[in-house]
Coordinates of C-alpha atoms in Angstrom, one line a residue:
X1 CA -0.1 29.6 -5.2
X2 CA 1.1 26.0 -4.9
X3 CA 4.8 25.5 -5.8
X4 CA 5.8 23.8 -9.1
X5 CA 7.7 20.6 -8.4
X6 CA 10.0 19.1 -11.0
X7 CA 11.4 15.7 -11.5
X8 CA 14.3 16.4 -9.1
X9 CA 11.9 17.4 -6.3
X10 CA 9.7 14.4 -6.9
X11 CA 12.6 11.9 -7.0
X12 CA 14.1 13.4 -3.8
X13 CA 10.8 12.9 -1.9
X14 CA 10.3 9.5 -3.4
X15 CA 13.8 8.6 -2.2
X16 CA 12.9 9.7 1.4
X17 CA 9.7 7.8 1.3
X18 CA 11.3 4.6 -0.1
X19 CA 14.1 4.9 2.6
X20 CA 11.4 5.0 5.3
X21 CA 9.5 2.1 3.8
X22 CA 12.7 0.1 3.4
X23 CA 13.5 0.5 7.1
X24 CA 9.9 -0.7 7.8
X25 CA 10.4 -3.6 5.4
X26 CA 13.5 -4.7 7.3
X27 CA 11.6 -4.7 10.5
X28 CA 8.7 -6.6 9.2
X29 CA 10.9 -9.0 7.4
X30 CA 12.2 -10.0 10.9
X31 CA 9.1 -9.4 13.2
X32 CA 6.4 -11.0 11.1
X33 CA 8.1 -14.4 11.0
X34 CA 8.9 -14.1 14.7
X35 CA 5.3 -13.3 15.6
X36 CA 4.1 -16.0 13.3
X37 CA 6.2 -18.6 15.2
X38 CA 5.0 -17.3 18.6
X39 CA 1.3 -16.9 17.8
X40 CA -1.4 -19.2 16.2
X41 CA -3.2 -18.7 12.9
X42 CA -6.4 -18.1 14.8
X43 CA -4.8 -15.3 16.8
X44 CA -3.6 -13.6 13.6
X45 CA -7.0 -14.1 12.0
X46 CA -8.9 -12.6 14.9
X47 CA -6.8 -9.4 15.0
X48 CA -6.8 -9.2 11.2
X49 CA -10.6 -9.3 11.0
X50 CA -10.9 -6.6 13.8
X51 CA -8.3 -4.4 12.1
X52 CA -10.2 -4.6 8.8
X53 CA -13.3 -3.0 10.4
X54 CA -11.2 -0.3 12.1
X55 CA -9.4 0.6 8.9
X56 CA -12.6 0.8 7.0
X57 CA -14.2 3.1 9.4
X58 CA -11.1 5.2 9.6
X59 CA -11.3 5.7 5.8
X60 CA -14.9 6.8 6.0
X61 CA -14.2 9.1 8.9
X62 CA -11.6 11.0 6.9
X63 CA -14.2 11.5 4.1
X64 CA -11.5 12.5 1.7
X65 CA -11.3 16.0 3.1
X66 CA -7.5 16.0 3.6
X67 CA -7.0 14.8 0.0
X68 CA -9.1 17.8 -1.1
X69 CA -7.0 20.0 1.1
X70 CA -3.8 19.0 -0.7
X71 CA -5.5 19.9 -4.0
X72 CA -6.2 23.5 -2.9
X73 CA -3.9 26.2 -4.4
X74 CA -3.6 28.1 -1.2
X75 CA -3.1 26.9 2.4
X76 CA -6.0 28.6 4.2
X77 CA -5.6 28.4 8.0
X78 CA -9.4 28.5 8.8
X79 CA -10.0 25.7 6.3
X80 CA -7.2 23.6 7.8
X81 CA -8.7 23.9 11.3
X82 CA -12.2 23.2 10.1
X83 CA -11.1 20.0 8.4
X84 CA -9.3 18.9 11.6
X85 CA -12.4 19.3 13.7
X86 CA -14.7 17.7 11.1
X87 CA -12.3 14.7 10.9
X88 CA -12.1 14.4 14.7
X89 CA -15.9 14.7 15.1
X90 CA -16.5 12.0 12.5
X91 CA -13.8 9.8 14.1
X92 CA -15.4 10.0 17.6
X93 CA -18.8 9.2 16.2
X94 CA -17.4 6.2 14.3
X95 CA -15.5 5.0 17.4
X96 CA -18.7 5.1 19.6
X97 CA -20.7 3.3 16.9
X98 CA -18.1 0.5 16.6
X99 CA -18.0 0.1 20.4
X100 CA -21.8 -0.3 20.6
X101 CA -22.1 -2.6 17.6
X102 CA -19.0 -4.7 18.2
X103 CA -20.8 -7.9 19.2
X104 CA -23.3 -8.2 16.3
X105 CA -20.7 -7.0 13.8
X106 CA -18.2 -9.7 15.0
X107 CA -20.9 -12.4 14.5
X108 CA -21.7 -11.1 11.1
X109 CA -18.0 -11.4 10.1
X110 CA -17.8 -15.0 11.3
X111 CA -15.5 -14.1 14.2
X112 CA -17.7 -13.7 17.3
X113 CA -14.6 -14.0 19.6
X114 CA -13.3 -10.7 18.1
X115 CA -16.0 -8.5 19.7
X116 CA -13.9 -7.4 22.6
X117 CA -11.0 -6.6 20.3
X118 CA -13.3 -4.4 18.2
X119 CA -14.3 -2.4 21.3
X120 CA -10.7 -1.9 22.3
X121 CA -9.5 -1.1 18.8
X122 CA -12.3 1.4 18.2
X123 CA -9.9 3.8 20.0
X124 CA -7.5 3.6 17.1
X125 CA -10.0 5.6 14.8
X126 CA -9.7 9.0 16.5
X127 CA -5.9 8.4 17.1
X128 CA -5.3 7.8 13.4
X129 CA -7.6 10.5 12.0
X130 CA -6.2 13.1 14.4
X131 CA -2.9 13.1 12.4
X132 CA -4.4 13.4 8.9
X133 CA -4.3 17.2 8.7
X134 CA -0.7 17.3 10.0
X135 CA 0.3 14.8 7.3
X136 CA -1.6 16.7 4.7
X137 CA 0.4 19.9 5.5
X138 CA 3.7 18.0 5.1
X139 CA 2.5 16.5 1.8
X140 CA 1.5 20.0 0.5
X141 CA 4.9 21.2 1.3
X142 CA 6.5 18.1 -0.3
X143 CA 8.3 17.6 3.1
X144 CA 8.4 13.8 3.1
X145 CA 11.7 13.5 4.8
X146 CA 10.1 14.3 8.2
X147 CA 7.2 12.0 7.6
X148 CA 9.6 9.3 6.6
X149 CA 11.6 9.7 9.8
X150 CA 8.6 9.5 12.1
X151 CA 7.1 6.6 10.2
X152 CA 10.4 4.7 10.7
X153 CA 10.6 5.5 14.4
X154 CA 7.0 4.6 15.1
X155 CA 7.1 1.3 13.2
X156 CA 10.5 0.4 14.8
X157 CA 9.4 1.0 18.4
X158 CA 6.1 -0.7 17.8
X159 CA 7.7 -3.8 16.3
X160 CA 10.1 -4.0 19.3
X161 CA 7.1 -3.8 21.7
X162 CA 5.2 -6.5 19.8
X163 CA 8.1 -9.0 19.8
X164 CA 9.0 -8.4 23.5
X165 CA 5.3 -8.9 24.5
X166 CA 5.0 -12.0 22.3
X167 CA 8.1 -13.6 23.9
X168 CA 6.7 -12.7 27.3
X169 CA 3.6 -14.7 26.6
X170 CA 1.0 -11.9 26.0
X171 CA -0.3 -13.6 22.9
X172 CA -2.8 -11.7 20.9
X173 CA -2.2 -8.5 23.0
X174 CA 1.3 -8.2 21.4
X175 CA -0.4 -7.5 18.0
X176 CA -2.8 -5.0 19.6
X177 CA 0.0 -3.2 21.4
X178 CA 1.9 -2.9 18.2
X179 CA -1.0 -1.1 16.5
X180 CA -1.5 1.4 19.3
X181 CA 2.2 2.1 19.8
X182 CA 2.7 2.8 16.1
X183 CA -0.3 5.1 15.9
X184 CA 0.5 7.1 19.0
X185 CA 4.2 7.6 18.2
X186 CA 3.5 8.6 14.6
X187 CA 0.7 11.0 15.7
X188 CA 3.1 12.8 18.1
X189 CA 5.8 12.9 15.3
X190 CA 3.4 14.4 12.7
X191 CA 2.5 17.3 15.0
X192 CA 6.1 17.9 15.8
X193 CA 7.2 17.8 12.2
X194 CA 4.4 19.9 10.8
X195 CA 4.3 22.4 13.7
X196 CA 0.5 22.3 13.4
X197 CA -1.4 23.4 16.5
X198 CA -5.2 22.9 16.2
X199 CA -7.3 25.9 17.2
X200 CA -11.0 26.1 18.0
X201 CA -12.0 27.4 14.6
X202 CA -15.0 25.8 12.8
X203 CA -16.2 27.4 9.5
X204 CA -18.6 24.8 7.9
X205 CA -18.8 26.9 4.7
X206 CA -15.1 26.2 4.2
X207 CA -15.9 22.6 3.7
X208 CA -18.3 23.2 0.8
X209 CA -15.6 23.6 -1.9
X210 CA -13.9 20.5 -0.7
X211 CA -16.9 18.2 -0.8
X212 CA -17.1 17.7 -4.5
X213 CA -13.6 16.3 -4.8
X214 CA -13.6 14.6 -1.4
X215 CA -16.8 12.6 -2.1
X216 CA -15.3 11.1 -5.2
X217 CA -12.0 10.3 -3.5
X218 CA -13.8 8.9 -0.5
X219 CA -15.9 6.6 -2.7
X220 CA -12.9 5.3 -4.6
X221 CA -10.8 4.8 -1.4
X222 CA -13.7 2.8 0.2
X223 CA -13.9 0.7 -3.0
X224 CA -10.1 0.2 -3.0
X225 CA -10.3 -0.7 0.7
X226 CA -13.0 -3.3 0.0
X227 CA -10.8 -4.7 -2.8
X228 CA -7.9 -5.3 -0.4
X229 CA -9.7 -6.2 2.7
X230 CA -12.9 -8.0 1.6
X231 CA -10.9 -11.3 1.0
X232 CA -10.1 -11.4 4.7
X233 CA -13.8 -11.1 5.7
X234 CA -15.0 -13.5 3.0
X235 CA -12.3 -16.1 3.9
X236 CA -13.0 -15.8 7.7
X237 CA -16.7 -16.2 7.0
X238 CA -16.6 -19.1 4.5
X239 CA -13.4 -21.0 5.3
X240 CA -12.8 -20.2 9.0
X241 CA -10.3 -18.3 11.1
X242 CA -7.5 -20.7 10.6
X243 CA -7.5 -20.0 6.8
X244 CA -8.0 -16.3 7.5
X245 CA -4.9 -16.5 9.7
X246 CA -2.9 -18.2 6.9
X247 CA -4.1 -15.6 4.4
X248 CA -3.2 -12.8 6.9
X249 CA 0.3 -14.0 7.5
X250 CA 1.0 -14.6 3.8
X251 CA -0.5 -11.3 2.8
X252 CA 1.5 -9.4 5.4
X253 CA 4.7 -10.8 4.1
X254 CA 3.8 -10.6 0.4
X255 CA 2.7 -6.9 0.9
X256 CA 6.0 -5.8 2.3
X257 CA 7.6 -4.9 -1.1
X258 CA 4.4 -3.0 -2.0
X259 CA 4.6 -1.1 1.2
X260 CA 8.2 -0.2 0.6
X261 CA 7.8 1.0 -3.0
X262 CA 4.1 1.7 -3.8
X263 CA 3.1 3.5 -0.6
X264 CA 6.1 5.7 -0.9
X265 CA 5.6 6.5 -4.6
X266 CA 1.8 7.0 -4.4
X267 CA 2.1 9.3 -1.4
X268 CA 4.5 11.6 -3.2
X269 CA 3.0 11.4 -6.7
X270 CA -0.5 12.5 -5.7
X271 CA 0.5 16.0 -4.6
X272 CA 3.1 16.2 -7.4
X273 CA 0.5 15.5 -10.1
X274 CA -2.0 17.8 -8.4
X275 CA 0.3 20.9 -9.0
X276 CA 1.2 20.0 -12.6
X277 CA -2.2 21.4 -13.8
X278 CA -2.6 21.4 -17.5
X279 CA 1.0 20.9 -18.3
X280 CA 0.4 17.6 -20.2
X281 CA 3.9 17.0 -21.3
X282 CA 5.4 17.2 -17.8
X283 CA 2.5 15.2 -16.5
X284 CA 2.9 12.5 -19.2
X285 CA 6.7 12.3 -18.7
X286 CA 6.3 12.0 -14.9
X287 CA 3.6 9.3 -15.4
X288 CA 5.6 7.1 -17.7
X289 CA 8.9 7.5 -15.9
X290 CA 7.5 6.8 -12.5
X291 CA 5.6 3.8 -13.8
X292 CA 8.7 2.3 -15.5
X293 CA 10.9 2.9 -12.5
X294 CA 8.4 1.4 -10.1
X295 CA 7.9 -1.6 -12.2
X296 CA 11.6 -2.2 -12.7
X297 CA 12.1 -2.2 -8.9
X298 CA 8.9 -4.0 -7.7
X299 CA 8.2 -6.6 -10.4
X300 CA 11.3 -8.8 -9.8
X301 CA 10.6 -8.7 -6.0
X302 CA 7.0 -10.0 -6.4
X303 CA 7.6 -12.5 -9.2
X304 CA 10.8 -13.6 -7.4
X305 CA 8.8 -14.3 -4.2
X306 CA 6.4 -16.4 -6.3
X307 CA 9.3 -18.4 -7.7
X308 CA 10.7 -19.3 -4.3
X309 CA 7.5 -19.4 -2.2
X310 CA 7.8 -23.0 -1.1
X311 CA 11.3 -22.8 0.5
X312 CA 10.6 -19.2 1.7
X313 CA 7.5 -20.2 3.6
X314 CA 9.4 -23.0 5.4
X315 CA 12.5 -20.8 6.2
X316 CA 10.6 -17.7 7.2
X317 CA 7.5 -19.0 9.0
X318 CA 8.5 -22.5 10.1
X319 CA 7.0 -25.9 9.6
X320 CA 3.7 -25.0 11.1
X321 CA 3.0 -22.7 8.2
X322 CA 4.7 -24.7 5.4
X323 CA 1.4 -26.0 4.0
X324 CA 0.4 -22.4 3.1
X325 CA 3.2 -21.8 0.6
X326 CA 0.9 -21.8 -2.4
X327 CA -1.1 -19.0 -0.8
X328 CA 2.1 -16.9 -0.4
X329 CA 3.2 -17.6 -4.0
X330 CA -0.2 -16.8 -5.5
X331 CA -0.6 -13.6 -3.4
X332 CA 2.8 -12.5 -4.6
X333 CA 1.8 -13.3 -8.2
X334 CA -1.5 -11.4 -7.9
X335 CA 0.4 -8.3 -6.6
X336 CA 3.0 -8.6 -9.3
X337 CA 0.4 -8.5 -12.1
X338 CA -0.9 -5.1 -11.1
X339 CA 2.6 -3.6 -10.6
X340 CA 2.3 -1.1 -13.5
X341 CA -0.9 0.3 -11.9
X342 CA 1.0 1.7 -8.9
X343 CA 1.2 5.2 -10.4
X344 CA -2.3 5.2 -12.1
X345 CA -4.3 5.8 -8.9
X346 CA -2.3 8.9 -7.8
X347 CA -2.4 10.1 -11.5
X348 CA -6.2 9.9 -11.7
X349 CA -6.5 11.4 -8.2
X350 CA -4.0 14.2 -8.7
X351 CA -5.4 15.2 -12.1
X352 CA -9.0 15.5 -10.9
X353 CA -10.5 12.5 -12.7
X354 CA -12.3 11.4 -9.5
X355 CA -15.3 9.9 -11.4
X356 CA -13.0 7.5 -13.4
X357 CA -11.1 6.6 -10.3
X358 CA -14.4 6.0 -8.4
X359 CA -16.0 3.7 -11.0
X360 CA -12.8 1.8 -11.7
X361 CA -12.4 1.1 -8.0
X362 CA -16.0 0.1 -7.6
X363 CA -15.8 -2.4 -10.5
X364 CA -12.6 -3.8 -9.1
X365 CA -14.0 -4.2 -5.6
X366 CA -17.2 -6.0 -6.8
X367 CA -15.2 -8.3 -9.1
X368 CA -12.6 -9.1 -6.4
X369 CA -15.2 -9.8 -3.7
X370 CA -17.4 -11.9 -6.0
X371 CA -14.5 -13.9 -7.3
X372 CA -13.1 -14.7 -3.8
X373 CA -16.5 -15.6 -2.5
X374 CA -17.3 -18.0 -5.4
X375 CA -13.9 -19.6 -5.1
X376 CA -14.3 -20.1 -1.3
X377 CA -17.8 -21.6 -1.8
X378 CA -16.8 -24.1 -4.3
X379 CA -13.1 -24.6 -3.6
X380 CA -10.3 -23.9 -1.2
X381 CA -8.1 -20.9 -0.1
X382 CA -5.7 -21.7 -3.0
X383 CA -8.6 -21.5 -5.5
X384 CA -9.5 -18.1 -4.0
X385 CA -6.0 -16.9 -4.6
X386 CA -6.1 -18.1 -8.2
X387 CA -9.3 -16.1 -8.7
X388 CA -7.6 -13.0 -7.3
X389 CA -4.8 -13.4 -9.9
X390 CA -7.4 -13.4 -12.7
X391 CA -9.2 -10.3 -11.4
X392 CA -5.9 -8.4 -11.1
X393 CA -5.0 -9.3 -14.7
X394 CA -8.2 -7.7 -15.9
X395 CA -7.6 -4.8 -13.5
X396 CA -4.3 -4.1 -15.2
X397 CA -5.9 -3.9 -18.6
X398 CA -8.8 -1.7 -17.3
X399 CA -6.7 0.9 -15.5
X400 CA -4.1 1.0 -18.4
X401 CA -6.9 1.7 -20.9
X402 CA -8.4 4.5 -18.8
X403 CA -5.2 6.3 -18.0
X404 CA -3.6 6.1 -21.4
X405 CA -6.8 7.4 -23.0
X406 CA -6.8 10.4 -20.7
X407 CA -3.2 11.2 -21.4
X408 CA -3.5 10.5 -25.2
X409 CA -1.1 7.7 -25.1
X410 CA -1.7 4.8 -27.6
X411 CA -3.0 1.9 -25.5
X412 CA -0.7 -0.9 -26.9
X413 CA 2.3 1.4 -26.8
X414 CA 1.7 2.5 -23.3
X415 CA 1.0 -1.0 -22.1
X416 CA 4.2 -2.3 -23.6
X417 CA 6.3 0.4 -22.1
X418 CA 4.8 0.2 -18.7
X419 CA 4.7 -3.6 -18.6
X420 CA 8.0 -4.5 -20.2
X421 CA 9.9 -4.9 -17.0
X422 CA 7.0 -7.0 -15.6
X423 CA 7.3 -9.3 -18.5
X424 CA 11.1 -9.5 -17.9
X425 CA 10.4 -10.4 -14.3
X426 CA 7.9 -13.1 -15.2
X427 CA 10.5 -14.7 -17.6
X428 CA 13.0 -14.5 -14.7
X429 CA 10.6 -16.1 -12.3
X430 CA 9.7 -19.0 -14.6
X431 CA 13.5 -19.6 -15.2
X432 CA 14.1 -19.7 -11.5
X433 CA 11.2 -22.2 -11.0
X434 CA 12.6 -24.4 -13.8
X435 CA 16.2 -24.2 -12.5
X436 CA 15.1 -25.2 -8.9
X437 CA 13.1 -28.1 -10.3
X438 CA 16.0 -29.3 -12.3
X439 CA 18.4 -29.0 -9.3
X440 CA 15.9 -30.3 -6.7
X441 CA 18.0 -33.5 -6.1
X442 CA 21.0 -31.4 -5.2
X443 CA 19.1 -28.7 -3.1
X444 CA 17.8 -30.5 -0.1
X445 CA 18.2 -27.5 2.1
X446 CA 15.5 -24.7 1.7
X447 CA 18.1 -22.0 2.6
X448 CA 20.3 -23.2 -0.3
X449 CA 17.2 -23.2 -2.6
X450 CA 16.5 -19.5 -1.8
X451 CA 20.1 -18.5 -2.4
X452 CA 20.3 -20.4 -5.7
X453 CA 17.0 -18.9 -6.8
X454 CA 18.1 -15.4 -5.9
X455 CA 21.4 -15.9 -7.8
X456 CA 19.8 -17.3 -10.9
X457 CA 17.0 -14.7 -10.8
X458 CA 19.4 -11.7 -10.3
X459 CA 21.5 -12.8 -13.3
X460 CA 18.6 -13.4 -15.6
X461 CA 16.7 -10.2 -14.7
X462 CA 19.9 -8.1 -14.9
X463 CA 20.6 -9.4 -18.5
X464 CA 17.0 -8.8 -19.6
X465 CA 17.1 -5.3 -18.1
X466 CA 20.2 -4.4 -20.0
X467 CA 18.7 -5.6 -23.3
X468 CA 15.2 -4.1 -23.0
X469 CA 15.5 -1.1 -20.8
X470 CA 18.7 0.7 -22.0
X471 CA 16.8 4.0 -22.7
X472 CA 15.4 4.0 -19.2
X473 CA 18.7 3.3 -17.6
X474 CA 20.4 6.1 -19.6
X475 CA 17.7 8.5 -18.5
X476 CA 18.1 7.5 -14.8
X477 CA 21.9 7.9 -15.1
X478 CA 21.4 11.3 -16.6
X479 CA 19.1 12.4 -13.8
X480 CA 21.7 11.2 -11.2
X481 CA 24.5 13.1 -13.0
X482 CA 22.5 16.3 -13.2
X483 CA 21.7 16.0 -9.5
X484 CA 25.3 15.6 -8.6
X485 CA 26.3 18.6 -10.7
X486 CA 23.6 20.7 -8.9
X487 CA 24.9 19.9 -5.5
X488 CA 27.0 22.7 -3.9
X489 CA 30.8 22.0 -3.6

């Protein structure tokens, strides 16, 4: 039977995951601006378009089987091996199909020059899917410390490779090498950490119990993927690779806080919720606490980036990218709006509400793609980012209504509790914007603007947090004290 994990186990594993993502954040904070200064927008756009296709096919190849494997109460060896070979077989089929269809697919996406990259990057599909089962075993055992270590190592070494190659003049190949290096190093690390050794065991009947859950998860993940990646394809097709490159660079940087917090939290919460079963109180407490903590941490980062987007774009990416600061700001704002949703997807996934997860994701994907396309047809890249903000505001309301209804939490009460820190962060960001505007005559240096904005924002948000989130802060302090008391002397 699967072990029961309490708040202490969950917070420990979230801590490891956040530590790993924080290290990755530090690397990307340095490497993305360096690469942006050494490479052109078109080069970024070409790789981003090709990577979108590879990531989409990787998601389909996995078919949600490893997620279903995490949900199983027992760790059956034959089922594990069967899922491994099913994943690998699908990955190889996808890789061959992409290689053969690279040229027409590149034309369809509005980037015919990316055909050769699609053929090369097709090899990433089997490399990435080969590690899914090893990661699944670590997730089942809630052993995220080892995954965190190897994720940090792989991203660190890959970033070093990319920067060195970019300085050496390899251009677009620096980005390609970064992807392959990260995938190969993490693959080796996952096998080492999980001690998993694939064996030639294939029992197709073992897949049958997994398909019902995996099909819903696969559908929702595909829809979520379209939500996050369709803007790149639409922008490249309707506005050109230069705008796609500007979007790619801004999105990479604006996504760093999400990758630090959300990826870590979602990866841990899914297996945690899956073993809580019908214990509604524990499940509800974990949902609200994780949502509040995530929002308290992430919301000020995203709204703060919106507030200082103009000087930040100039300082981080250089004068060649300064014109794209509204894109960076609006992307940060769009991600900030859906901050409370960060725990809703693993909640729906882990509690077996795959149909709600699927339809919510489909509606969001259709709305996002349509809004971006219409904005690009009748406006500019900035208009497209405004449309994304509107869609994300509606997404927040939709996901909140679905989750709070399932958990019998009054909608307005749940929305207020989960979004309170987001409102504080919004007030903080508007205050920073007003302060910078009022002091603009005295802040000619963009570096000083960022420092002043950070100081004002930290002070305002800290005060608002003390006023509105005292109960949450007391709870977190209590958890830390209990943890220290439980440690051996």
